[in-house]
Tab-separated table of C-alpha atoms in Angstrom:
chain	number	residue	atom	x	y	z
A	1	ASP	CA	-12.232	7.963	-4.578
A	2	THR	CA	-12.912	5.395	-1.890
A	3	GLU	CA	-14.916	2.254	-2.613
A	4	VAL	CA	-16.533	2.351	0.807
A	5	THR	CA	-19.005	5.211	1.139
A	6	GLN	CA	-19.990	6.659	4.492
A	7	THR	CA	-22.752	9.146	5.236
A	8	PRO	CA	-23.015	11.684	6.644
A	9	LYS	CA	-19.483	13.116	6.550
A	10	HIS	CA	-20.165	15.256	9.604
A	11	LEU	CA	-22.738	14.899	12.372
A	12	VAL	CA	-23.427	17.084	15.377
A	13	MET	CA	-25.897	15.762	17.902
A	14	GLY	CA	-27.054	16.334	21.410
A	15	MET	CA	-26.788	13.735	24.115
A	16	THR	CA	-30.484	12.917	23.931
A	17	ASN	CA	-30.684	12.564	20.149
A	18	LYS	CA	-30.964	9.408	18.089
A	19	LYS	CA	-29.063	9.272	14.824
A	20	SER	CA	-27.583	6.678	12.476
A	21	LEU	CA	-24.355	6.368	10.536
A	22	LYS	CA	-24.435	4.560	7.212
A	23	CYS	CA	-21.829	2.645	5.270
A	24	GLU	CA	-22.084	1.059	1.830
A	25	GLN	CA	-19.742	-1.040	-0.290
A	26	HIS	CA	-20.272	-2.732	-3.649
A	27	MET	CA	-17.101	-4.809	-3.822
A	28	GLY	CA	-18.885	-8.031	-2.867
A	29	HIS	CA	-17.114	-8.096	0.483
A	30	ARG	CA	-18.752	-10.219	3.186
A	31	ALA	CA	-16.890	-8.762	6.161
A	32	MET	CA	-17.644	-5.268	7.436
A	33	TYR	CA	-16.211	-3.359	10.364
A	34	TRP	CA	-16.856	-0.311	12.520
A	35	TYR	CA	-13.905	1.531	14.049
A	36	LYS	CA	-13.670	4.560	16.312
A	37	GLN	CA	-10.706	6.878	15.860
A	38	LYS	CA	-9.674	9.710	18.147
A	39	ALA	CA	-7.407	12.464	16.826
A	40	LYS	CA	-3.853	11.324	16.023
A	41	LYS	CA	-4.591	7.827	17.369
A	42	PRO	CA	-4.995	4.486	15.598
A	43	PRO	CA	-8.470	3.151	14.840
A	44	GLU	CA	-10.077	1.095	17.611
A	45	LEU	CA	-12.192	-1.851	16.511
A	46	MET	CA	-15.816	-1.713	17.666
A	47	PHE	CA	-17.779	-4.341	15.705
A	48	VAL	CA	-17.220	-6.966	13.033
A	49	TYR	CA	-19.904	-8.444	10.785
A	50	SER	CA	-19.319	-11.622	8.854
A	51	TYR	CA	-21.916	-12.638	6.270
A	52	GLU	CA	-24.358	-10.134	7.804
A	53	LYS	CA	-24.017	-11.611	11.283
A	54	LEU	CA	-22.330	-9.897	14.209
A	55	SER	CA	-19.150	-11.835	14.974
A	56	ILE	CA	-17.188	-9.471	17.211
A	57	ASN	CA	-18.351	-6.829	19.694
A	58	GLU	CA	-15.363	-5.287	21.441
A	59	SER	CA	-17.294	-4.547	24.647
A	60	VAL	CA	-18.852	-1.463	23.105
A	61	PRO	CA	-21.462	0.388	25.230
A	62	SER	CA	-25.063	-0.351	24.311
A	63	ARG	CA	-25.628	3.259	23.234
A	64	PHE	CA	-23.965	2.087	20.008
A	65	SER	CA	-26.105	-0.415	18.102
A	66	PRO	CA	-24.849	-1.904	14.831
A	67	GLU	CA	-27.010	-3.326	12.091
A	68	CYS	CA	-26.196	-5.090	8.835
A	69	PRO	CA	-29.395	-5.175	6.737
A	70	ASN	CA	-27.708	-6.790	3.737
A	71	SER	CA	-24.287	-7.650	2.386
A	72	SER	CA	-23.659	-4.116	1.070
A	73	LEU	CA	-24.898	-1.998	3.958
A	74	LEU	CA	-23.790	-1.413	7.504
A	75	ASN	CA	-25.426	0.967	9.946
A	76	LEU	CA	-24.455	2.248	13.353
A	77	HIS	CA	-27.374	3.510	15.430
A	78	LEU	CA	-26.532	6.070	18.078
A	79	HIS	CA	-28.553	6.955	21.168
A	80	ALA	CA	-27.806	8.893	24.350
A	81	LEU	CA	-24.161	9.414	23.467
A	82	GLN	CA	-21.642	11.078	25.761
A	83	PRO	CA	-19.184	13.885	24.909
A	84	GLU	CA	-16.310	11.375	24.989
A	85	ASP	CA	-17.950	9.599	22.058
A	86	SER	CA	-16.957	12.483	19.804
A	87	ALA	CA	-14.584	10.957	17.240
A	88	LEU	CA	-14.147	9.882	13.643
A	89	TYR	CA	-16.143	6.716	12.959
A	90	LEU	CA	-14.686	4.592	10.201
A	91	CYS	CA	-16.307	1.782	8.285
A	92	ALA	CA	-14.213	-0.841	6.527
A	93	SER	CA	-14.779	-3.962	4.480
A	94	SER	CA	-12.781	-6.986	3.364
A	95	PRO	CA	-13.568	-10.122	1.340
A	96	ARG	CA	-14.013	-12.384	4.402
A	97	THR	CA	-13.002	-12.134	8.042
A	98	GLY	CA	-10.870	-15.247	7.803
A	99	ASP	CA	-8.798	-13.967	4.871
A	100	SER	CA	-5.951	-12.567	6.955
A	101	ASN	CA	-3.891	-11.773	3.857
A	102	GLN	CA	-6.462	-9.358	2.437
A	103	PRO	CA	-6.399	-5.653	3.309
A	104	GLN	CA	-9.383	-3.869	4.716
A	105	HIS	CA	-10.797	-1.037	2.621
A	106	PHE	CA	-11.806	2.031	4.591
A	107	GLY	CA	-14.337	4.758	4.008
A	108	ASP	CA	-13.556	8.406	4.744
A	109	GLY	CA	-15.504	8.282	7.972
A	110	THR	CA	-18.154	10.279	9.773
A	111	ARG	CA	-16.855	12.969	12.084
A	112	LEU	CA	-19.184	12.934	15.066
A	113	SER	CA	-19.451	15.724	17.609
A	114	ILE	CA	-21.559	15.346	20.750
A	115	LEU	CA	-22.758	18.565	22.353
B	1	ALA	CA	-1.468	-11.996	20.845
B	2	GLN	CA	-0.125	-9.929	18.002
B	3	SER	CA	1.238	-6.409	18.467
B	4	VAL	CA	2.878	-3.652	16.461
B	5	ALA	CA	5.314	-0.938	17.515
B	6	GLN	CA	6.035	2.264	15.654
B	7	PRO	CA	8.850	3.807	17.682
B	8	GLU	CA	8.693	7.290	16.140
B	9	ASP	CA	5.803	9.684	16.700
B	10	GLN	CA	7.146	12.062	14.047
B	11	VAL	CA	9.544	11.775	11.119
B	12	ASN	CA	10.800	14.862	9.316
B	13	VAL	CA	12.522	14.651	5.949
B	14	ALA	CA	13.488	17.105	3.235
B	15	GLU	CA	11.778	16.844	-0.125
B	16	GLY	CA	13.792	14.673	-2.489
B	17	ASN	CA	15.521	12.773	0.300
B	18	PRO	CA	14.804	9.119	1.065
B	19	LEU	CA	12.387	8.382	3.870
B	20	THR	CA	11.959	5.493	6.292
B	21	VAL	CA	9.097	4.911	8.705
B	22	LYS	CA	9.841	2.142	11.175
B	23	CYS	CA	7.644	-0.725	12.308
B	24	THR	CA	8.316	-3.832	14.380
B	25	TYR	CA	5.822	-6.584	15.081
B	26	SER	CA	5.103	-9.568	17.272
B	27	VAL	CA	2.929	-12.532	16.255
B	28	SER	CA	2.770	-16.159	17.240
B	29	GLY	CA	2.825	-17.489	13.692
B	30	ASN	CA	3.585	-16.118	10.263
B	31	PRO	CA	2.656	-12.438	10.044
B	32	TYR	CA	0.462	-10.636	7.567
B	33	LEU	CA	1.725	-7.051	7.557
B	34	PHE	CA	0.145	-3.919	6.132
B	35	TRP	CA	0.901	-0.235	5.749
B	36	TYR	CA	-1.850	2.361	5.584
B	37	VAL	CA	-1.706	6.127	5.080
B	38	GLN	CA	-4.206	8.663	6.392
B	39	TYR	CA	-4.442	12.179	5.007
B	40	PRO	CA	-6.297	14.885	6.955
B	41	ASN	CA	-10.055	14.390	7.058
B	42	ARG	CA	-9.787	11.106	5.172
B	43	GLY	CA	-10.000	7.429	5.981
B	44	LEU	CA	-7.113	4.984	5.869
B	45	GLN	CA	-5.733	4.132	2.452
B	46	PHE	CA	-4.005	0.809	1.862
B	47	LEU	CA	-0.409	1.176	0.630
B	48	LEU	CA	1.069	-2.323	0.581
B	49	LYS	CA	1.156	-5.692	2.284
B	50	TYR	CA	3.545	-8.524	3.048
B	51	ILE	CA	2.172	-12.035	2.955
B	52	THR	CA	5.048	-14.283	1.977
B	53	GLY	CA	7.802	-14.403	-0.605
B	54	ASP	CA	10.042	-11.478	-1.531
B	55	ASN	CA	11.237	-9.448	1.412
B	56	LEU	CA	10.949	-6.194	-0.557
B	57	VAL	CA	7.337	-5.322	-1.228
B	58	LYS	CA	6.356	-2.568	-3.656
B	59	GLY	CA	3.157	-0.617	-3.179
B	60	SER	CA	1.249	2.483	-4.189
B	61	TYR	CA	2.678	5.979	-4.808
B	62	GLY	CA	6.282	4.745	-5.043
B	63	PHE	CA	6.361	3.299	-1.528
B	64	GLU	CA	8.021	0.030	-0.677
B	65	ALA	CA	8.605	-1.919	2.518
B	66	GLU	CA	11.331	-4.266	3.633
B	67	PHE	CA	10.395	-7.344	5.642
B	68	ASN	CA	13.086	-8.629	7.997
B	69	LYS	CA	12.111	-11.798	9.833
B	70	SER	CA	15.130	-11.924	12.139
B	71	GLN	CA	14.540	-8.356	13.312
B	72	THR	CA	10.736	-8.712	13.161
B	73	SER	CA	10.578	-5.453	11.255
B	74	PHE	CA	8.605	-4.111	8.317
B	75	HIS	CA	9.938	-0.619	7.607
B	76	LEU	CA	8.263	1.609	5.031
B	77	LYS	CA	10.577	3.332	2.563
B	78	LYS	CA	10.526	5.707	-0.377
B	79	PRO	CA	13.614	6.713	-2.382
B	80	SER	CA	12.580	10.348	-2.883
B	81	ALA	CA	10.029	12.045	-0.611
B	82	LEU	CA	7.378	14.462	-1.853
B	83	VAL	CA	5.660	17.201	0.128
B	84	SER	CA	2.391	15.452	-0.717
B	85	ASP	CA	3.600	12.372	1.216
B	86	SER	CA	3.080	14.311	4.452
B	87	ALA	CA	0.458	12.312	6.356
B	88	LEU	CA	-0.119	9.860	9.207
B	89	TYR	CA	1.186	6.350	8.558
B	90	PHE	CA	-0.027	3.205	10.294
B	91	CYS	CA	1.597	-0.204	10.332
B	92	ALA	CA	-0.760	-3.114	11.040
B	93	VAL	CA	-0.483	-6.853	11.567
B	94	ARG	CA	-2.791	-9.840	11.477
B	95	ASP	CA	-2.107	-13.349	12.603
B	96	MET	CA	-3.543	-16.320	10.740
B	97	GLY	CA	-7.211	-17.119	11.062
B	98	ASN	CA	-10.078	-14.961	12.208
B	99	THR	CA	-8.017	-12.467	14.206
B	100	PRO	CA	-8.466	-8.700	14.239
B	101	LEU	CA	-6.179	-6.254	12.488
B	102	VAL	CA	-3.886	-4.656	15.069
B	103	PHE	CA	-2.554	-1.161	14.373
B	104	GLY	CA	0.537	0.607	15.568
B	105	LYS	CA	0.121	4.015	17.178
B	106	GLY	CA	0.972	5.805	13.938
B	107	THR	CA	3.854	7.951	12.717
B	108	ARG	CA	3.363	11.456	11.397
B	109	LEU	CA	5.548	12.097	8.365
B	110	SER	CA	6.370	15.677	7.508
B	111	VAL	CA	8.157	16.356	4.215
B	112	ILE	CA	9.625	19.821	4.063
B	113	ALA	CA	10.136	21.669	0.785
């Protein structure tokens, strides 16, 4: 069982839809991350939150909008996505962004398909 | 900037034989090195890390990794492979400070019965 929970596990949406991905952790971690992973490729960092504030945005298109409502929750709001956005979206957490010696803990991801 | 290389896309090994998955890294300072495993339709699971100290690091599920500073390598090893070890393995590195985790391209391990 993973300690980072992501919902939904699967999501199919049209290009005009609005949907949200959710991530939750109860390990007391203050750093949370969104990654995008294409098949058989490594995860690509999208966003980093540190103490509920956005600290890194890796030039992600504005159709992806992250939100961190509290220290346990991380959302990714989706709007007007493109077919190339179909991927596995992974959430991760770690104690603090500056603790380089600590591993990140990953959820099982949301598999997103854009029609 | 830090980087990681996994030179093999695929590693095949017979069940019961030892396995090695290779990783080399490049960082400006002292490296923090990690191995993760990903099973189908799952997220990444942390296996082990090297921070400092002993060059042989032991991790989950019988895996271990050998840190070699002169060769800038951090190879993942297991003395006796299981079919259930078949998965995608990622090596990752962080530099000191508030730097992102950088992943290698991944190596697919196939253990054949």
